[in-house]
mmCIF file of N, CA and C and ligand atoms in Angstrom:
data_model
loop_
_atom_site.group_PDB
_atom_site.id
_atom_site.type_symbol
_atom_site.label_atom_id
_atom_site.label_comp_id
_atom_site.label_asym_id
_atom_site.label_seq_id
_atom_site.Cartn_x
_atom_site.Cartn_y
_atom_site.Cartn_z
ATOM 1 N N MET A 1 7.113 -14.117 -10.297
ATOM 2 C CA MET A 1 5.748 -14.550 -8.985
ATOM 3 C C MET A 1 5.840 -13.246 -8.680
ATOM 4 N N LEU A 2 4.977 -11.965 -9.517
ATOM 5 C CA LEU A 2 4.251 -10.766 -9.867
ATOM 6 C C LEU A 2 2.965 -10.811 -10.428
ATOM 7 N N LYS A 3 2.394 -10.951 -10.583
ATOM 8 C CA LYS A 3 1.503 -10.999 -11.760
ATOM 9 C C LYS A 3 0.871 -9.477 -12.199
ATOM 10 N N HIS A 4 0.448 -8.157 -11.425
ATOM 11 C CA HIS A 4 0.007 -7.127 -11.944
ATOM 12 C C HIS A 4 0.473 -5.842 -10.479
ATOM 13 N N ILE A 5 0.051 -4.972 -11.198
ATOM 14 C CA ILE A 5 0.334 -4.186 -9.803
ATOM 15 C C ILE A 5 -1.197 -4.282 -9.494
ATOM 16 N N SER A 6 -1.540 -4.704 -7.768
ATOM 17 C CA SER A 6 -2.484 -4.286 -7.127
ATOM 18 C C SER A 6 -2.657 -2.593 -6.881
ATOM 19 N N HIS A 7 -2.408 -1.923 -6.883
ATOM 20 C CA HIS A 7 -2.115 -0.552 -5.701
ATOM 21 C C HIS A 7 -1.097 0.034 -5.605
ATOM 22 N N ILE A 8 -1.308 1.626 -5.973
ATOM 23 C CA ILE A 8 -0.384 2.591 -6.003
ATOM 24 C C ILE A 8 -0.952 2.806 -4.311
ATOM 25 N N GLY A 9 0.044 2.738 -3.443
ATOM 26 C CA GLY A 9 -0.470 3.695 -1.863
ATOM 27 C C GLY A 9 -0.411 5.331 -2.425
ATOM 28 N N ILE A 10 -0.515 5.984 -1.989
ATOM 29 C CA ILE A 10 -0.126 8.422 -2.100
ATOM 30 C C ILE A 10 -0.953 8.391 -1.030
ATOM 31 N N ALA A 11 0.244 8.543 0.633
ATOM 32 C CA ALA A 11 0.239 9.677 1.467
ATOM 33 C C ALA A 11 -0.666 11.089 0.791
ATOM 34 N N VAL A 12 -2.249 11.318 1.419
ATOM 35 C CA VAL A 12 -2.134 12.725 2.028
ATOM 36 C C VAL A 12 -2.561 13.078 2.831
ATOM 37 N N LYS A 13 -2.413 14.648 3.145
ATOM 38 C CA LYS A 13 -3.184 14.932 4.069
ATOM 39 C C LYS A 13 -4.255 15.449 4.498
ATOM 40 N N ASP A 14 -4.660 15.395 3.256
ATOM 41 C CA ASP A 14 -6.684 15.761 3.594
ATOM 42 C C ASP A 14 -6.749 14.688 2.359
ATOM 43 N N LEU A 15 -7.813 14.256 3.235
ATOM 44 C CA LEU A 15 -8.370 12.522 2.139
ATOM 45 C C LEU A 15 -9.609 13.752 0.869
ATOM 46 N N GLU A 16 -10.261 14.204 2.497
ATOM 47 C CA GLU A 16 -11.391 14.904 1.392
ATOM 48 C C GLU A 16 -10.610 15.814 -1.012
ATOM 49 N N ALA A 17 -9.334 16.219 -0.010
ATOM 50 C CA ALA A 17 -9.440 17.179 -1.050
ATOM 51 C C ALA A 17 -7.836 16.166 -2.252
ATOM 52 N N GLY A 18 -7.822 15.007 -2.255
ATOM 53 C CA GLY A 18 -7.377 13.662 -2.984
ATOM 54 C C GLY A 18 -8.384 13.288 -3.489
ATOM 55 N N ILE A 19 -9.992 13.216 -2.889
ATOM 56 C CA ILE A 19 -10.836 12.523 -3.275
ATOM 57 C C ILE A 19 -11.515 13.088 -4.212
ATOM 58 N N ALA A 20 -11.026 14.783 -4.046
ATOM 59 C CA ALA A 20 -11.767 15.559 -4.779
ATOM 60 C C ALA A 20 -10.406 15.922 -7.000
ATOM 61 N N PHE A 21 -9.386 15.635 -6.328
ATOM 62 C CA PHE A 21 -8.019 15.672 -7.268
ATOM 63 C C PHE A 21 -8.351 14.180 -8.093
ATOM 64 N N TYR A 22 -8.838 13.003 -7.388
ATOM 65 C CA TYR A 22 -8.859 11.883 -8.815
ATOM 66 C C TYR A 22 -10.263 11.758 -8.984
ATOM 67 N N GLU A 23 -11.351 12.594 -8.776
ATOM 68 C CA GLU A 23 -12.831 12.582 -9.185
ATOM 69 C C GLU A 23 -12.811 13.143 -10.200
ATOM 70 N N LYS A 24 -12.107 15.138 -10.153
ATOM 71 C CA LYS A 24 -11.409 15.327 -11.083
ATOM 72 C C LYS A 24 -11.219 14.856 -12.476
ATOM 73 N N LEU A 25 -10.285 14.071 -12.291
ATOM 74 C CA LEU A 25 -9.852 13.432 -13.161
ATOM 75 C C LEU A 25 -10.337 11.908 -14.044
ATOM 76 N N GLY A 26 -10.817 11.737 -13.553
ATOM 77 C CA GLY A 26 -12.155 10.746 -13.803
ATOM 78 C C GLY A 26 -12.345 9.276 -13.235
ATOM 79 N N LEU A 27 -11.885 8.956 -12.218
ATOM 80 C CA LEU A 27 -11.786 8.052 -10.884
ATOM 81 C C LEU A 27 -12.921 7.453 -10.748
ATOM 82 N N LYS A 28 -13.824 7.216 -10.072
ATOM 83 C CA LYS A 28 -14.186 6.586 -8.879
ATOM 84 C C LYS A 28 -14.593 6.176 -8.054
ATOM 85 N N LEU A 29 -14.672 6.587 -7.201
ATOM 86 C CA LEU A 29 -14.509 6.618 -5.537
ATOM 87 C C LEU A 29 -15.340 5.400 -5.079
ATOM 88 N N GLU A 30 -14.918 4.211 -4.675
ATOM 89 C CA GLU A 30 -15.188 2.570 -4.599
ATOM 90 C C GLU A 30 -15.454 2.345 -3.421
ATOM 91 N N GLY A 31 -15.171 3.666 -2.349
ATOM 92 C CA GLY A 31 -15.152 3.351 -0.698
ATOM 93 C C GLY A 31 -13.858 3.558 0.202
ATOM 94 N N ILE A 32 -14.170 4.317 1.135
ATOM 95 C CA ILE A 32 -13.665 4.929 2.259
ATOM 96 C C ILE A 32 -12.957 2.911 2.802
ATOM 97 N N GLU A 33 -12.092 2.649 3.646
ATOM 98 C CA GLU A 33 -12.184 2.155 5.149
ATOM 99 C C GLU A 33 -11.335 2.439 6.248
ATOM 100 N N GLU A 34 -11.260 2.673 7.073
ATOM 101 C CA GLU A 34 -10.403 2.942 8.409
ATOM 102 C C GLU A 34 -10.306 0.846 8.258
ATOM 103 N N VAL A 35 -8.233 2.060 9.132
ATOM 104 C CA VAL A 35 -7.452 0.783 9.426
ATOM 105 C C VAL A 35 -6.820 1.060 10.889
ATOM 106 N N PRO A 36 -7.722 0.618 11.932
ATOM 107 C CA PRO A 36 -7.473 1.429 13.220
ATOM 108 C C PRO A 36 -6.384 1.251 13.170
ATOM 109 N N SER A 37 -4.775 -0.291 12.750
ATOM 110 C CA SER A 37 -4.736 -0.345 13.811
ATOM 111 C C SER A 37 -3.277 -0.019 12.358
ATOM 112 N N GLN A 38 -3.209 0.753 11.650
ATOM 113 C CA GLN A 38 -2.675 1.370 11.490
ATOM 114 C C GLN A 38 -2.888 2.896 11.035
ATOM 115 N N LYS A 39 -3.985 2.872 12.222
ATOM 116 C CA LYS A 39 -4.296 4.546 12.089
ATOM 117 C C LYS A 39 -4.106 5.141 10.881
ATOM 118 N N VAL A 40 -5.139 5.225 9.998
ATOM 119 C CA VAL A 40 -4.988 5.220 8.957
ATOM 120 C C VAL A 40 -5.811 5.231 7.942
ATOM 121 N N LYS A 41 -6.963 6.169 7.013
ATOM 122 C CA LYS A 41 -8.322 6.487 6.274
ATOM 123 C C LYS A 41 -7.941 5.482 5.182
ATOM 124 N N ILE A 42 -8.544 4.945 4.558
ATOM 125 C CA ILE A 42 -7.401 4.785 2.995
ATOM 126 C C ILE A 42 -8.844 5.232 1.685
ATOM 127 N N ALA A 43 -8.515 5.460 1.365
ATOM 128 C CA ALA A 43 -10.031 5.749 -0.206
ATOM 129 C C ALA A 43 -8.657 4.697 -1.530
ATOM 130 N N PHE A 44 -10.475 4.008 -2.213
ATOM 131 C CA PHE A 44 -9.997 3.198 -2.894
ATOM 132 C C PHE A 44 -10.946 3.798 -5.256
ATOM 133 N N PHE A 45 -9.665 3.730 -5.591
ATOM 134 C CA PHE A 45 -10.329 3.949 -6.499
ATOM 135 C C PHE A 45 -9.524 3.363 -8.017
ATOM 136 N N PRO A 46 -10.933 2.703 -8.155
ATOM 137 C CA PRO A 46 -10.258 1.433 -8.866
ATOM 138 C C PRO A 46 -10.136 2.082 -10.032
ATOM 139 N N CYS A 47 -8.552 1.470 -10.895
ATOM 140 C CA CYS A 47 -7.816 2.431 -12.159
ATOM 141 C C CYS A 47 -7.581 1.205 -12.980
ATOM 142 N N GLY A 48 -8.176 0.309 -14.284
ATOM 143 C CA GLY A 48 -8.125 -0.531 -15.049
ATOM 144 C C GLY A 48 -7.882 -1.833 -13.308
ATOM 145 N N GLU A 49 -7.155 -2.450 -13.712
ATOM 146 C CA GLU A 49 -6.767 -3.739 -12.382
ATOM 147 C C GLU A 49 -5.912 -3.223 -11.511
ATOM 148 N N THR A 50 -6.252 -2.440 -11.286
ATOM 149 C CA THR A 50 -4.833 -1.186 -10.826
ATOM 150 C C THR A 50 -6.008 -0.375 -9.694
ATOM 151 N N ARG A 51 -6.077 0.079 -8.606
ATOM 152 C CA ARG A 51 -5.981 0.754 -7.411
ATOM 153 C C ARG A 51 -5.729 1.682 -6.780
ATOM 154 N N ILE A 52 -6.178 2.725 -7.010
ATOM 155 C CA ILE A 52 -5.024 4.526 -6.180
ATOM 156 C C ILE A 52 -5.217 3.717 -4.861
ATOM 157 N N GLU A 53 -5.086 3.924 -3.979
ATOM 158 C CA GLU A 53 -5.332 4.105 -2.474
ATOM 159 C C GLU A 53 -4.329 5.107 -1.437
ATOM 160 N N LEU A 54 -5.700 6.194 -0.860
ATOM 161 C CA LEU A 54 -5.428 8.077 -0.823
ATOM 162 C C LEU A 54 -4.994 7.057 0.565
ATOM 163 N N LEU A 55 -4.133 7.041 0.898
ATOM 164 C CA LEU A 55 -3.693 6.847 2.785
ATOM 165 C C LEU A 55 -3.557 8.248 3.177
ATOM 166 N N CYS A 56 -4.180 7.896 4.427
ATOM 167 C CA CYS A 56 -4.846 9.952 5.182
ATOM 168 C C CYS A 56 -4.215 9.243 6.557
ATOM 169 N N PRO A 57 -3.011 9.590 7.463
ATOM 170 C CA PRO A 57 -3.420 9.121 8.662
ATOM 171 C C PRO A 57 -4.566 10.030 9.588
ATOM 172 N N THR A 58 -4.869 8.392 10.631
ATOM 173 C CA THR A 58 -5.408 9.369 11.635
ATOM 174 C C THR A 58 -5.622 9.957 12.741
ATOM 175 N N SER A 59 -4.475 9.769 12.871
ATOM 176 C CA SER A 59 -3.755 10.188 13.919
ATOM 177 C C SER A 59 -1.899 10.620 13.485
ATOM 178 N N GLU A 60 -1.282 11.379 15.100
ATOM 179 C CA GLU A 60 0.795 12.069 14.674
ATOM 180 C C GLU A 60 0.722 10.275 14.738
ATOM 181 N N GLU A 61 0.521 9.553 15.672
ATOM 182 C CA GLU A 61 1.436 8.264 15.447
ATOM 183 C C GLU A 61 1.028 7.503 14.179
ATOM 184 N N SER A 62 0.593 7.739 13.492
ATOM 185 C CA SER A 62 0.409 6.763 12.162
ATOM 186 C C SER A 62 1.886 6.810 11.148
ATOM 187 N N PRO A 63 1.952 5.584 11.229
ATOM 188 C CA PRO A 63 3.042 5.703 10.031
ATOM 189 C C PRO A 63 2.919 6.269 9.201
ATOM 190 N N ILE A 64 1.342 6.650 8.548
ATOM 191 C CA ILE A 64 1.629 7.374 7.773
ATOM 192 C C ILE A 64 1.752 8.866 7.813
ATOM 193 N N ALA A 65 1.585 9.136 8.610
ATOM 194 C CA ALA A 65 2.094 11.555 9.343
ATOM 195 C C ALA A 65 3.511 10.629 9.904
ATOM 196 N N LYS A 66 4.181 9.870 9.868
ATOM 197 C CA LYS A 66 5.946 10.170 10.082
ATOM 198 C C LYS A 66 5.994 9.758 8.354
ATOM 199 N N PHE A 67 5.361 9.228 7.877
ATOM 200 C CA PHE A 67 6.070 9.662 5.900
ATOM 201 C C PHE A 67 5.883 10.871 6.099
ATOM 202 N N ILE A 68 4.479 11.745 6.180
ATOM 203 C CA ILE A 68 4.503 13.021 5.168
ATOM 204 C C ILE A 68 5.385 13.903 5.830
ATOM 205 N N GLU A 69 5.316 13.431 7.615
ATOM 206 C CA GLU A 69 6.557 14.732 8.731
ATOM 207 C C GLU A 69 7.797 14.548 7.676
ATOM 208 N N ASN A 70 8.035 13.186 7.894
ATOM 209 C CA ASN A 70 9.648 13.341 6.668
ATOM 210 C C ASN A 70 10.010 13.491 5.091
ATOM 211 N N LYS A 71 8.840 12.284 4.474
ATOM 212 C CA LYS A 71 8.871 12.906 3.085
ATOM 213 C C LYS A 71 8.283 13.623 2.839
ATOM 214 N N GLY A 72 6.968 13.926 2.553
ATOM 215 C CA GLY A 72 6.070 14.481 2.367
ATOM 216 C C GLY A 72 5.004 14.410 1.639
ATOM 217 N N ALA A 73 4.146 14.778 1.328
ATOM 218 C CA ALA A 73 3.056 13.403 0.834
ATOM 219 C C ALA A 73 3.615 13.563 -0.640
ATOM 220 N N GLY A 74 2.913 12.116 -0.627
ATOM 221 C CA GLY A 74 3.545 11.761 -2.253
ATOM 222 C C GLY A 74 2.678 10.340 -2.325
ATOM 223 N N VAL A 75 4.009 9.765 -3.212
ATOM 224 C CA VAL A 75 3.759 8.135 -3.535
ATOM 225 C C VAL A 75 4.357 7.348 -1.805
ATOM 226 N N HIS A 76 3.416 6.364 -0.978
ATOM 227 C CA HIS A 76 3.592 5.765 -0.172
ATOM 228 C C HIS A 76 4.703 4.739 -0.933
ATOM 229 N N HIS A 77 3.767 4.172 -1.433
ATOM 230 C CA HIS A 77 4.328 2.098 -1.786
ATOM 231 C C HIS A 77 3.310 1.458 -3.075
ATOM 232 N N VAL A 78 3.654 0.126 -3.274
ATOM 233 C CA VAL A 78 3.492 0.073 -4.722
ATOM 234 C C VAL A 78 3.182 -1.575 -3.777
ATOM 235 N N ALA A 79 2.370 -1.495 -5.053
ATOM 236 C CA ALA A 79 1.885 -2.955 -4.219
ATOM 237 C C ALA A 79 1.649 -4.147 -5.177
ATOM 238 N N PHE A 80 2.006 -4.555 -5.255
ATOM 239 C CA PHE A 80 1.584 -6.272 -6.025
ATOM 240 C C PHE A 80 0.910 -7.019 -6.222
ATOM 241 N N ALA A 81 0.420 -7.938 -6.932
ATOM 242 C CA ALA A 81 -0.399 -9.120 -6.828
ATOM 243 C C ALA A 81 0.233 -10.238 -7.050
ATOM 244 N N VAL A 82 0.829 -11.624 -6.309
ATOM 245 C CA VAL A 82 1.545 -12.434 -6.361
ATOM 246 C C VAL A 82 0.879 -13.942 -6.749
ATOM 247 N N GLU A 83 1.398 -14.543 -7.716
ATOM 248 C CA GLU A 83 0.445 -15.740 -8.010
ATOM 249 C C GLU A 83 -0.090 -16.201 -7.484
ATOM 250 N N ASP A 84 0.962 -16.897 -6.423
ATOM 251 C CA ASP A 84 1.235 -17.984 -5.454
ATOM 252 C C ASP A 84 0.907 -18.011 -4.090
ATOM 253 N N GLY A 85 0.562 -16.703 -3.789
ATOM 254 C CA GLY A 85 -0.028 -16.243 -2.438
ATOM 255 C C GLY A 85 1.470 -15.737 -2.061
ATOM 256 N N VAL A 86 1.149 -15.265 -0.656
ATOM 257 C CA VAL A 86 1.754 -13.935 -0.361
ATOM 258 C C VAL A 86 2.603 -15.086 0.806
ATOM 259 N N ALA A 87 2.742 -15.804 1.123
ATOM 260 C CA ALA A 87 3.820 -16.762 2.252
ATOM 261 C C ALA A 87 4.944 -17.223 1.549
ATOM 262 N N ASN A 88 4.351 -18.326 -0.172
ATOM 263 C CA ASN A 88 5.359 -17.902 -1.122
ATOM 264 C C ASN A 88 5.971 -16.400 -1.171
ATOM 265 N N ALA A 89 5.462 -16.373 -1.833
ATOM 266 C CA ALA A 89 6.118 -14.840 -2.502
ATOM 267 C C ALA A 89 7.331 -14.567 -1.297
ATOM 268 N N LEU A 90 7.345 -14.723 -0.091
ATOM 269 C CA LEU A 90 8.192 -14.241 0.626
ATOM 270 C C LEU A 90 9.229 -14.589 0.949
ATOM 271 N N ALA A 91 8.986 -16.724 0.993
ATOM 272 C CA ALA A 91 9.750 -17.647 1.018
ATOM 273 C C ALA A 91 10.906 -18.013 -0.518
ATOM 274 N N GLU A 92 9.929 -17.411 -1.790
ATOM 275 C CA GLU A 92 10.866 -17.392 -2.488
ATOM 276 C C GLU A 92 11.796 -15.791 -2.541
ATOM 277 N N ALA A 93 11.290 -14.736 -1.746
ATOM 278 C CA ALA A 93 11.822 -12.834 -2.411
ATOM 279 C C ALA A 93 13.691 -13.809 -1.483
ATOM 280 N N GLU A 94 13.074 -14.286 -0.068
ATOM 281 C CA GLU A 94 13.776 -14.314 0.560
ATOM 282 C C GLU A 94 15.282 -14.943 1.032
ATOM 283 N N SER A 95 14.910 -16.578 -0.857
ATOM 284 C CA SER A 95 15.523 -17.202 -1.238
ATOM 285 C C SER A 95 16.360 -16.054 -1.972
ATOM 286 N N LYS A 96 16.172 -15.359 -2.503
ATOM 287 C CA LYS A 96 16.607 -14.621 -3.067
ATOM 288 C C LYS A 96 18.091 -13.795 -2.778
ATOM 289 N N GLU A 97 17.950 -13.325 -1.596
ATOM 290 C CA GLU A 97 17.986 -12.155 -0.441
ATOM 291 C C GLU A 97 17.888 -10.952 -0.545
ATOM 292 N N ILE A 98 16.610 -10.949 -0.598
ATOM 293 C CA ILE A 98 15.431 -9.606 -0.719
ATOM 294 C C ILE A 98 15.517 -9.658 0.773
ATOM 295 N N ARG A 99 15.694 -7.678 1.378
ATOM 296 C CA ARG A 99 14.963 -7.969 2.606
ATOM 297 C C ARG A 99 13.803 -8.386 2.945
ATOM 298 N N LEU A 100 13.360 -7.978 4.248
ATOM 299 C CA LEU A 100 12.013 -8.621 3.970
ATOM 300 C C LEU A 100 11.568 -6.989 5.387
ATOM 301 N N ILE A 101 10.550 -6.692 5.313
ATOM 302 C CA ILE A 101 10.629 -6.058 6.871
ATOM 303 C C ILE A 101 8.938 -6.895 7.049
ATOM 304 N N ASP A 102 7.972 -7.845 6.329
ATOM 305 C CA ASP A 102 7.735 -8.902 7.339
ATOM 306 C C ASP A 102 7.800 -10.208 7.009
ATOM 307 N N LYS A 103 8.586 -11.253 8.461
ATOM 308 C CA LYS A 103 8.909 -12.689 7.776
ATOM 309 C C LYS A 103 7.546 -13.193 7.550
ATOM 310 N N ALA A 104 5.882 -12.740 7.702
ATOM 311 C CA ALA A 104 5.062 -13.948 7.139
ATOM 312 C C ALA A 104 4.256 -12.479 7.545
ATOM 313 N N PRO A 105 3.742 -13.252 5.846
ATOM 314 C CA PRO A 105 2.000 -12.705 5.802
ATOM 315 C C PRO A 105 0.329 -12.097 7.134
ATOM 316 N N ARG A 106 0.427 -10.485 6.653
ATOM 317 C CA ARG A 106 -0.256 -9.882 8.214
ATOM 318 C C ARG A 106 -1.483 -8.971 6.829
ATOM 319 N N LYS A 107 -2.284 -8.737 7.691
ATOM 320 C CA LYS A 107 -4.018 -8.506 7.065
ATOM 321 C C LYS A 107 -4.105 -7.104 6.523
ATOM 322 N N GLY A 108 -4.417 -7.156 5.877
ATOM 323 C CA GLY A 108 -4.256 -5.856 4.585
ATOM 324 C C GLY A 108 -5.629 -5.351 4.970
ATOM 325 N N ALA A 109 -5.954 -3.958 4.195
ATOM 326 C CA ALA A 109 -6.427 -3.861 3.887
ATOM 327 C C ALA A 109 -7.894 -4.420 3.631
ATOM 328 N N GLU A 110 -9.424 -4.478 3.856
ATOM 329 C CA GLU A 110 -10.227 -5.868 2.915
ATOM 330 C C GLU A 110 -9.831 -7.361 3.939
ATOM 331 N N GLY A 111 -8.543 -7.480 4.189
ATOM 332 C CA GLY A 111 -8.553 -8.675 5.543
ATOM 333 C C GLY A 111 -8.011 -9.570 4.454
ATOM 334 N N LEU A 112 -7.600 -9.379 3.259
ATOM 335 C CA LEU A 112 -6.358 -10.023 2.502
ATOM 336 C C LEU A 112 -5.368 -10.111 3.304
ATOM 337 N N ASN A 113 -4.282 -10.777 2.864
ATOM 338 C CA ASN A 113 -2.540 -11.031 3.149
ATOM 339 C C ASN A 113 -1.651 -10.361 2.736
ATOM 340 N N ILE A 114 -1.022 -9.262 2.790
ATOM 341 C CA ILE A 114 -0.109 -8.854 2.596
ATOM 342 C C ILE A 114 1.271 -9.178 3.279
ATOM 343 N N ALA A 115 2.342 -8.069 2.778
ATOM 344 C CA ALA A 115 3.360 -8.467 3.429
ATOM 345 C C ALA A 115 4.398 -6.911 2.313
ATOM 346 N N PHE A 116 5.540 -6.822 3.069
ATOM 347 C CA PHE A 116 6.091 -5.195 2.965
ATOM 348 C C PHE A 116 7.570 -6.130 2.855
ATOM 349 N N LEU A 117 8.611 -5.986 1.510
ATOM 350 C CA LEU A 117 10.320 -5.416 1.384
ATOM 351 C C LEU A 117 10.748 -4.604 1.995
ATOM 352 N N HIS A 118 11.061 -5.040 1.992
ATOM 353 C CA HIS A 118 11.780 -3.814 3.066
ATOM 354 C C HIS A 118 12.218 -3.197 1.778
ATOM 355 N N PRO A 119 12.660 -1.415 1.767
ATOM 356 C CA PRO A 119 12.731 -0.617 0.780
ATOM 357 C C PRO A 119 14.610 -0.614 0.174
ATOM 358 N N LYS A 120 15.259 -1.358 1.355
ATOM 359 C CA LYS A 120 16.714 -1.021 1.094
ATOM 360 C C LYS A 120 16.699 -2.124 0.179
ATOM 361 N N SER A 121 16.258 -3.157 -0.208
ATOM 362 C CA SER A 121 16.242 -3.484 -1.253
ATOM 363 C C SER A 121 15.141 -4.202 -2.520
ATOM 364 N N THR A 122 14.771 -2.838 -2.090
ATOM 365 C CA THR A 122 14.239 -2.418 -3.507
ATOM 366 C C THR A 122 13.873 -1.387 -4.220
ATOM 367 N N LEU A 123 15.706 -1.314 -3.954
ATOM 368 C CA LEU A 123 15.654 0.657 -5.025
ATOM 369 C C LEU A 123 14.899 0.977 -4.583
ATOM 370 N N GLY A 124 14.673 1.060 -3.281
ATOM 371 C CA GLY A 124 13.818 2.630 -2.385
ATOM 372 C C GLY A 124 12.604 2.871 -2.471
ATOM 373 N N VAL A 125 11.376 1.950 -3.180
ATOM 374 C CA VAL A 125 10.619 2.201 -3.432
ATOM 375 C C VAL A 125 9.325 1.089 -1.648
ATOM 376 N N LEU A 126 9.510 0.759 -1.022
ATOM 377 C CA LEU A 126 8.322 0.449 -0.603
ATOM 378 C C LEU A 126 8.046 -0.438 -1.192
ATOM 379 N N THR A 127 7.911 -1.736 -1.290
ATOM 380 C CA THR A 127 7.122 -2.893 -1.596
ATOM 381 C C THR A 127 6.095 -4.240 -1.651
ATOM 382 N N GLU A 128 5.299 -3.410 -1.560
ATOM 383 C CA GLU A 128 3.537 -4.320 -0.804
ATOM 384 C C GLU A 128 3.307 -5.783 -2.116
ATOM 385 N N LEU A 129 3.291 -6.736 -1.291
ATOM 386 C CA LEU A 129 2.868 -8.441 -1.754
ATOM 387 C C LEU A 129 1.399 -8.204 -1.700
ATOM 388 N N CYS A 130 0.311 -9.046 -2.216
ATOM 389 C CA CYS A 130 -0.625 -8.607 -1.877
ATOM 390 C C CYS A 130 -1.150 -10.108 -2.620
ATOM 391 N N GLU A 131 -2.273 -10.608 -2.176
ATOM 392 C CA GLU A 131 -3.500 -11.617 -2.006
ATOM 393 C C GLU A 131 -4.750 -11.404 -2.876
ATOM 394 N N HIS A 132 -5.224 -11.451 -3.977
ATOM 395 C CA HIS A 132 -5.981 -10.446 -4.589
ATOM 396 C C HIS A 132 -7.326 -12.023 -4.073
HETATM 397 CO CO1 CO B 1 -1.303 -1.689 -0.043
#
């Protein structure tokens, strides 16, 4: 059901510093998007088929702010593009007794369908499924 790694979400405290770091490594900033529902600003860096997404909280209420407080800045989630739509992938995951955070797809960055699997079922890695 997984096609390729869509993106890796990295929690950062300072978006400008994060952008400067990946530019230093030779990646090109594709854009920055604010997602008010998650209280987060995201900087996108394409890297082959995959993107690095720097996730920076815009408020202390942001789930990303809470993540940084608990675990420190660093890898927040790994997102896989799925073959046949997020709803089908969720149904398949559930049939294999994988715990879900989202029972149904919701809208992520750029209005694409996404859903999260529970880290308790995914070796401790918050795992996102997304549509392309
Ligand atoms: Co993501």
